[in-house]
Amino acid sequence: MDGEAQNESVACEKATLAPVDRLRSNRAESPTPGLVEGTEPGAVQKSAFFAHAQSFEDLTAEAEEKAEQEGVVEDSGQTEDELQVLVGERTITEQHAQDVSPQSRSKEEDMSSEAWRSHRKHVFVLSEAGKPIYTRYGSEEALSSTMGVMMALVSFVESDKNTIRSIHADGCKVIFLAKSPLVLVGVSQTYQSDKELLRELQYIYYQIVSLLTLTQLNHIFQNKQNYDLRRLLAGSEYLTDNLLHRLDRDPGLLLSAVTCLPLSNSVRDVVSSSLQAAKAKNLVFSILLAGDRLVTLVRKKDQFLHHIDLHLVMNLVGSSSSFREGEGWTPICLPKFNTAGFFHAHISYLESASDLCLILVSTDREDFFNMSDCKQRFLERLTKRTAYQALKEALKCPSYSVEQVGIPELRHFLYKSKSSGLYTSPEFPELYQSDEEQERLMGLYQDLHSHLHHPVRPLRFFYRCTNKENLLAWVTNGFQLYLCFSPLGTKAMAVSAVNKLLKWIRKEEDRLFILSPLTY
Amino acid sequence: MSTIRVDAKVVMLGKESVGKTSLVERYVHHRFLVGPYQNTIGAAFVAKPIQLGEKVVTLGIWDTAGSERYEAMSRIYYRGARAAIVCYDLTDSSSFQRARFWVKELQNCEEVIEQVLYVLYHILKWETLKVGFFLSSVNNGPRLHTILFVALQQCKIYLCGTKNDLITADRSLRQIDYHDAQDFAEEIGAQYFETSSKTGNNVDELFHKVAEDYNNAAFQFMSEESGVDLGQKKDSYFYSCCHNN
Amino acid sequence: YRLAGTYPGMASGMQEKQYTPSLLSFFIYNPTFGPREGEEEKKILFYHPSDVEKNEKIRNVGLCEAIVQFTRTFCPTKPAKSLHTQKNRQFFFEPENNFWVVMVVRNPMIEKLNKDGKTQTIEYQEEEMLDTVYGAVVRQCYSMYKLFNGTFARAMEAGGVELLMQKLEKFFYKYLQTLHLQSSDLLDVFGGISFFPLDKMTYLKIQSFVNRVEESLSLIKYTAFLYNDQLIWSGLEQDDMRILYKYLTTSLFPRHTEPELAGRDSPLRPEVTGNLLHYGRFLTGPLNLKDPEAKFRFPKIFVSAEDGYEELHLIVYKAMSAAACFMISASVELNRDFCEQLDSLVGPQLTLLASDICEQFTVNRRISGPEKEPQFKFIYFNHMNLAEKSTIHMRKTASVCLTSVHPDLMKILGDINCDFARVDEDEEIIVKAMTDYWVVGKKSDQRELYVILNQKNANLIEVNEEVKRLCATQFNNIFFLD
């Protein structure tokens, strides 16, 4: 398939009308090579702004391992007792659930009820002492004994110098993630793989770390094992709720990528350079978002923003209307950058009714007025060069429909350029407008993703025909591609659609991607 | 430079969900947003100019998050504040406890300031004017500058009971007696207001008072020689010092 | 560490030892048997390995109970099936109310020599085992027990916990030694039956043979007929035949293949038959009818009947490659007369049939042309009649099930099978592995077909054409998808 696509595409390249600018001149002719990272459509010109797998991710991984080692092995005698207790646990939990007064939290739900059980994905966070910290559904109080059981299971298996991973029943699985000093448990009725679910729990863990820093978290539990962390996290539950919602719905979190506001190359360049010019001593990242889409990102030289950190920032901004009025100033830990300390983010909308949100990340907590000043400088420059109007114009169509691609059988797709960490995808088509259908389609993509990225049996290519749709997934060194077709399409058609689509993306790449990211 | 010049820094303090953001929202944007409660993340800053006679005073309002998570952060905000509006929910007695906590915090902060002033006045034997001169000369000095600057401006406390409209609708909802609150305010030398962001009741009055007090104090500081009256506290400084030694 | 199933790795000269999955423990418990504290040991009905310390046993059973209870919080109707840990996987199965069968399998692992040259690091390969495969193995264990002993409840009724424990000990002590976890794969999930392809004439001959025998020996309740380890005729219920077939092909037949393969003059060939008219002999019961000491005891099996189950004698009689199983109610006592009668009736006919079938088989093979190594290999399974066909698996023996493809490819088949199992709809999945092999899975109308293609440069369209051809020639176009 690869070879074939390549031949065909070379012939067609001449027909491209897009102006050949200085950047494009040295790009590969073929739209489908993608076999070499950095030449696929949407690949970055200079260095990407996202951390690559090789950059500091390894450093934090090391730190995490260390943290993991520190908090292991508990006295086995004790856990055995716990376990004896929890064999008869069920009756206790049920009683407990009834004891809870009805006037507590609004997300109160009887945990012995069918409604509570039937949620597709539960997430629980608890401390190593088994104290509840977060539950997606129901109240932590009512679930305290269930969480106690979870912790007992974790430490029981640990006492054998082993680690619990998951429990499987038909159509339901429980995933455990011990991230000292926290334990996260997911209960899912979806078909997601263990690896995917684990990745989601990891996100929740990072969400909590981003609010408190790991250092503070460790410090708290070192001093008081029994600490009720909900005190410190009060009011942040909705951030976690929203993040979980995003994990179900946002392809970016699935692909470890973000998507951009479609914008002409020249306008984006002006926006980027204006942002680049508005620098300050302690400024590390300047991020301009249009809703959940990236307009541009400028970073300090040699400093990279990990996509997880960016997703956490986007979740913070997207979850709260409190930044709409005035300028927000908040400490935020970017856990993939450094779990130990806080950055300080100046968050503000360019105009209160606008979707354009500027996030300026500084290392200095006293930097509010400097950041505020940077924002003013950026705005002035932007307005002077009339790019602002063009940017606001682009906001009116922040997405595109799949029809614009011109492949009739194609319903929807996701394309991620590996080197830039950016992806592009059209709006959900008519057929997938309802929440259930959108989540179902995302489920299909998640499924394709987990097949291609199986921990020990990864695949190059995956094609699946069902009664409702035909799906195709293809991964190369340069890109990942997921397509959804009508169930009536043939395989020959799917193959030709892939070629057409890659050509289209190549043609549109300077609008859909950020080809030349800047640094201060 | 286009950054708005702020005359007085005002900090909003109080337990989460007592309505600090709503209060600012009502005052600055003249509106009350209905919808699910959203807590403030970190802090939000708004600058609001007020016309006082012929003069315009710009208040820089820091709306802080009530969550305990940001408690340490909030200290940054009230440092250097001319006014602290300590809010509590009239229908929630626990929020009044929290208000007491914040008042105590503010007073603790003042203790630090007092210590610095003690050094300036009693050890260095500086005079008020000299202190003022010193302050204006170390324009962008280090931390000491900030502390000294704060020291001379003293943070005035405004105690504010919110959600008054709920009480008006149903008196039985009130959990903090008006007189108790009034007594507490007097005890700490604060002004007391009961407001409703929903109806707008007393909101403008509150901020107007804040601006006015600032204006008067600034005027005092500029015109009167003695400035802040510190004589009264001399003995107490001396007293505590002796006992510490 | 056990040395069984290990082989030295070859990775870049590094000292590496790879260990395949192995059985850590296997136990059966009933939580209602020791509900009070201090009585936990009473819950345990069987525990392998038996030399594990008592408290350790109690601990491990306790964990299983806890896992099962905990899972009920979230899905009260669907019990926990497996527990994954870093080092092992535990598989749970509740075949009868409150009776739990648990198998603990150690993950495959690699032992690496550290740089210091002295110490070793162990790396567990946590994603290598497929739950569906090992879950099926546990179910098979129980089915096999039930085939020879009836249900747990039956033993309880007959002699209480004591009898049940005796039976479990006796059966599993031997049976567990025959488990070969490293070669379990998708075929265990299907638990299918390979049918022998026959023309109508020969099939009718066999059918009339069965009728005649059942008529002459009216004691016979059920008959099954196999050729070359493949089934031709069965009078049993499908599920009973499935486990009996498993027993015959993986245990009984392999134990008796040597004499036949050895040829007439080999010393291995027992001089038992004596009868020059036929090659028939008993695989169960008397080894030599002429032996005055011969015992006429046949293994007893339990099969489902209208009122629960019935207990039967299992007589397996074989002539050349043809085998007939006759099942007779256990209440009847079988003696020398009966066996001689059966031998003289069945022996000559079965010998004749065997050579007929053999002839027909060779003719068919000649028609289909000389066997060329095909570009593809496949597995087929039909859920309705349990028919299974594999060109991936070489001859099955008692000890190993050899496959001709890389284990990773087999696991990809297993992954696709899991996808198919989720929804009851027709589906097709085509994947290309990192090794560039193509794997195609099709599910249509209760049938599943998996094809592995060794055409690394083929594209999706070519692969599709290839599979279409295969379906047309091998499966009469029963798969309709695109």
Short mmCIF file of C-alpha atoms in Angstrom, two decimals, chain B:
data_model
loop_
_atom_site.label_atom_id
_atom_site.label_comp_id
_atom_site.label_asym_id
_atom_site.label_seq_id
_atom_site.Cartn_x
_atom_site.Cartn_y
_atom_site.Cartn_z
CA MET B 1 2.76 52.06 28.96
CA SER B 2 -0.77 50.86 28.60
CA THR B 3 -1.03 48.98 31.87
CA ILE B 4 -3.63 50.63 34.05
CA ARG B 5 -2.19 52.43 37.03
CA VAL B 6 -3.74 51.16 40.21
CA ASP B 7 -4.09 53.43 43.20
CA ALA B 8 -5.28 51.03 45.82
CA LYS B 9 -5.05 47.32 46.05
CA VAL B 10 -8.15 45.67 47.43
CA VAL B 11 -8.25 42.00 48.31
CA MET B 12 -11.34 39.87 48.64
CA LEU B 13 -11.03 37.17 51.30
CA GLY B 14 -13.37 34.55 52.72
CA LYS B 15 -14.51 30.99 52.61
CA GLU B 16 -15.28 29.39 49.26
CA SER B 17 -18.73 29.97 47.79
CA VAL B 18 -19.59 32.92 50.04
CA GLY B 19 -19.89 35.05 46.91
CA LYS B 20 -16.68 37.05 46.56
CA THR B 21 -16.65 36.73 42.79
CA SER B 22 -20.32 37.64 42.57
CA LEU B 23 -19.66 40.75 44.63
CA VAL B 24 -16.89 41.85 42.26
CA GLU B 25 -18.99 40.89 39.28
CA ARG B 26 -21.89 42.99 40.51
CA TYR B 27 -19.70 45.95 41.31
CA VAL B 28 -17.57 45.92 38.16
CA HIS B 29 -19.99 44.62 35.54
CA HIS B 30 -23.31 45.45 37.20
CA ARG B 31 -24.65 41.97 36.76
CA PHE B 32 -25.38 38.77 38.60
CA LEU B 33 -24.70 35.52 36.81
CA VAL B 34 -27.08 32.71 37.50
CA GLY B 35 -25.87 29.19 36.87
CA PRO B 36 -23.90 26.42 38.46
CA TYR B 37 -21.41 27.57 41.05
CA GLN B 38 -17.89 27.87 39.74
CA ASN B 39 -15.10 28.44 42.13
CA THR B 40 -12.29 30.82 41.39
CA ILE B 41 -9.00 29.33 40.39
CA GLY B 42 -6.01 31.07 41.93
CA ALA B 43 -7.07 34.68 41.84
CA ALA B 44 -8.59 37.09 39.39
CA PHE B 45 -7.59 40.72 39.05
CA VAL B 46 -9.78 43.60 37.86
CA ALA B 47 -9.02 47.29 37.84
CA LYS B 48 -11.97 49.62 38.42
CA PRO B 49 -11.81 53.42 38.40
CA ILE B 50 -14.14 55.29 40.75
CA GLN B 51 -15.07 58.90 40.53
CA LEU B 52 -14.73 60.63 43.91
CA GLY B 53 -15.72 64.19 43.40
CA GLU B 54 -13.19 65.50 40.98
CA LYS B 55 -10.72 62.79 41.64
CA VAL B 56 -10.53 59.33 40.08
CA VAL B 57 -9.32 56.52 42.26
CA THR B 58 -8.56 53.22 40.59
CA LEU B 59 -9.13 50.18 42.71
CA GLY B 60 -7.17 47.05 41.78
CA ILE B 61 -9.39 44.29 43.05
CA TRP B 62 -7.91 40.87 43.76
CA ASP B 63 -10.61 38.27 43.88
CA THR B 64 -8.96 35.33 45.62
CA ALA B 65 -10.00 31.71 45.64
CA GLY B 66 -11.62 30.60 48.87
CA SER B 67 -10.31 27.08 48.62
CA GLU B 68 -7.88 26.04 51.32
CA ARG B 69 -5.53 24.91 48.54
CA TYR B 70 -4.80 28.52 47.69
CA GLU B 71 -4.55 29.73 51.28
CA ALA B 72 -0.79 30.17 51.09
CA MET B 73 -1.17 32.00 47.80
CA SER B 74 -3.70 34.42 49.21
CA ARG B 75 -1.00 35.85 51.44
CA ILE B 76 0.69 37.22 48.37
CA TYR B 77 -2.43 39.09 47.52
CA TYR B 78 -3.18 40.73 50.80
CA ARG B 79 0.40 41.80 51.26
CA GLY B 80 0.42 45.39 50.25
CA ALA B 81 -3.35 45.64 50.10
CA ARG B 82 -4.89 48.88 51.29
CA ALA B 83 -8.19 47.19 51.95
CA ALA B 84 -9.32 43.67 52.66
CA ILE B 85 -12.96 42.83 52.16
CA VAL B 86 -13.51 39.79 54.34
CA CYS B 87 -16.68 38.10 53.24
CA TYR B 88 -18.94 35.55 54.84
CA ASP B 89 -22.28 34.07 53.96
CA LEU B 90 -25.03 35.38 56.25
CA THR B 91 -26.73 32.00 56.04
CA ASP B 92 -23.64 29.93 56.86
CA SER B 93 -22.12 30.21 60.31
CA SER B 94 -19.02 28.22 59.30
CA SER B 95 -18.16 30.93 56.81
CA PHE B 96 -18.17 33.43 59.68
CA GLN B 97 -15.61 31.28 61.48
CA ARG B 98 -13.52 31.41 58.36
CA ALA B 99 -13.88 35.19 58.26
CA ARG B 100 -12.50 35.34 61.80
CA PHE B 101 -9.56 33.27 60.57
CA TRP B 102 -8.84 35.72 57.78
CA VAL B 103 -9.04 38.68 60.12
CA LYS B 104 -6.54 36.99 62.36
CA GLU B 105 -4.28 36.33 59.38
CA LEU B 106 -4.42 39.97 58.42
CA GLN B 107 -3.56 41.01 61.93
CA ASN B 108 -0.65 38.58 61.97
CA CYS B 109 0.54 40.17 58.82
CA GLU B 110 0.34 43.50 60.53
CA GLU B 111 2.49 42.19 63.34
CA VAL B 112 5.31 41.71 60.89
CA ILE B 113 4.78 45.21 59.66
CA GLU B 114 4.78 46.52 63.20
CA GLN B 115 8.10 44.85 63.83
CA VAL B 116 9.63 46.57 60.82
CA LEU B 117 8.23 49.88 61.89
CA TYR B 118 9.61 49.28 65.34
CA VAL B 119 13.05 48.89 63.83
CA LEU B 120 12.70 52.05 61.81
CA TYR B 121 11.27 54.21 64.54
CA HIS B 122 12.95 52.94 67.64
CA ILE B 123 16.20 51.41 66.63
CA LEU B 124 17.08 53.54 63.67
CA LYS B 125 15.24 56.46 65.29
CA TRP B 126 13.76 57.50 61.99
CA GLU B 127 11.05 60.07 61.80
CA THR B 128 7.85 59.56 59.90
CA LEU B 129 8.88 61.91 57.14
CA LYS B 130 12.19 60.22 56.75
CA VAL B 131 10.42 56.93 56.40
CA GLY B 132 8.27 58.42 53.69
CA PHE B 133 11.30 59.83 51.93
CA PHE B 134 13.09 56.54 52.19
CA LEU B 135 10.18 54.77 50.65
CA SER B 136 9.96 57.06 47.67
CA SER B 137 13.70 56.79 47.05
CA VAL B 138 13.95 53.00 47.09
CA ASN B 139 11.55 52.87 44.25
CA ASN B 140 12.21 49.40 42.96
CA GLY B 141 13.98 48.07 45.95
CA PRO B 142 13.86 44.56 47.25
CA ARG B 143 11.33 42.98 49.49
CA LEU B 144 11.93 45.35 52.38
CA HIS B 145 10.51 48.08 50.25
CA THR B 146 7.27 46.24 49.82
CA ILE B 147 7.01 45.54 53.47
CA LEU B 148 7.74 49.10 54.44
CA PHE B 149 5.37 50.39 51.87
CA VAL B 150 2.68 48.21 53.27
CA ALA B 151 3.62 49.23 56.76
CA LEU B 152 2.81 52.80 56.15
CA GLN B 153 -0.40 52.17 54.41
CA GLN B 154 -2.02 49.68 56.76
CA CYS B 155 -4.61 47.36 55.45
CA LYS B 156 -8.09 48.39 56.40
CA ILE B 157 -10.56 45.58 56.99
CA TYR B 158 -14.13 45.62 55.72
CA LEU B 159 -16.36 42.89 57.04
CA CYS B 160 -19.05 41.92 54.59
CA GLY B 161 -22.03 39.63 55.13
CA THR B 162 -23.26 38.40 51.75
CA LYS B 163 -26.47 36.99 50.29
CA ASN B 164 -28.64 39.46 52.15
CA ASP B 165 -31.46 38.80 49.68
CA LEU B 166 -31.89 35.30 51.09
CA ILE B 167 -32.44 36.75 54.56
CA THR B 168 -34.91 39.27 53.24
CA ALA B 169 -36.88 36.46 51.69
CA ASP B 170 -36.73 34.23 54.74
CA ARG B 171 -35.51 35.60 58.05
CA SER B 172 -35.04 32.17 59.57
CA LEU B 173 -32.11 31.57 57.26
CA ARG B 174 -29.93 34.05 59.06
CA GLN B 175 -27.24 32.31 61.05
CA ILE B 176 -25.15 35.29 62.11
CA ASP B 177 -26.88 37.91 64.20
CA TYR B 178 -26.49 41.42 62.87
CA HIS B 179 -25.31 42.75 66.21
CA ASP B 180 -22.80 39.97 66.75
CA ALA B 181 -21.25 40.81 63.41
CA GLN B 182 -21.36 44.50 64.19
CA ASP B 183 -19.64 43.89 67.54
CA PHE B 184 -16.96 41.80 65.91
CA ALA B 185 -16.36 44.51 63.32
CA GLU B 186 -15.97 47.12 66.03
CA GLU B 187 -13.63 44.89 67.98
CA ILE B 188 -11.27 44.64 65.03
CA GLY B 189 -11.76 48.18 63.90
CA ALA B 190 -13.52 47.26 60.74
CA GLN B 191 -16.44 48.66 58.78
CA TYR B 192 -19.42 46.34 58.50
CA PHE B 193 -21.67 45.85 55.48
CA GLU B 194 -24.44 43.47 54.59
CA THR B 195 -24.79 43.10 50.83
CA SER B 196 -26.65 41.26 48.12
CA SER B 197 -24.97 40.73 44.79
CA LYS B 198 -28.22 39.46 43.39
CA THR B 199 -30.13 42.66 44.05
CA GLY B 200 -27.09 44.91 44.20
CA ASN B 201 -28.05 46.04 47.67
CA ASN B 202 -25.21 47.88 49.46
CA VAL B 203 -22.55 46.73 46.95
CA ASP B 204 -21.68 50.09 45.46
CA GLU B 205 -21.72 51.56 48.95
CA LEU B 206 -19.13 49.07 50.11
CA PHE B 207 -16.64 49.75 47.35
CA HIS B 208 -17.32 53.45 47.47
CA LYS B 209 -16.43 53.44 51.12
CA VAL B 210 -13.22 51.55 50.35
CA ALA B 211 -12.24 54.12 47.74
CA GLU B 212 -13.18 57.01 49.97
CA ASP B 213 -11.19 55.72 52.92
CA TYR B 214 -8.20 55.27 50.67
CA ASN B 215 -8.55 58.74 49.34
CA ASN B 216 -8.82 60.24 52.79
CA ALA B 217 -5.88 58.26 54.11
CA ALA B 218 -3.75 59.21 51.13
CA PHE B 219 -4.73 62.79 51.63
CA GLN B 220 -3.83 62.53 55.28
CA PHE B 221 -0.50 60.97 54.49
CA MET B 222 0.33 63.70 52.05
CA SER B 223 -0.81 66.58 54.17
CA GLU B 224 -0.29 65.70 57.79
CA GLU B 225 3.15 65.57 59.21
CA SER B 226 2.67 62.70 61.59
CA GLY B 227 1.10 60.39 59.07
CA VAL B 228 0.29 57.13 60.62
CA ASP B 229 -0.17 57.40 64.32
CA LEU B 230 2.38 55.08 65.78
CA GLY B 231 2.94 56.72 69.11
CA GLN B 232 0.25 54.69 70.68
CA LYS B 233 1.93 51.44 69.89
CA LYS B 234 5.40 52.38 71.01
CA ASP B 235 5.00 50.97 74.42
CA SER B 236 3.69 47.73 73.28
CA TYR B 237 6.70 47.25 71.00
CA PHE B 238 9.01 48.03 73.75
CA TYR B 239 7.17 45.81 76.09
CA SER B 240 7.26 42.77 73.89
CA CYS B 241 10.87 43.36 73.06
CA CYS B 242 11.95 43.48 76.65
CA HIS B 243 10.15 40.35 77.42
CA ASN B 244 11.63 38.55 74.54
CA ASN B 245 15.07 39.39 75.65
#
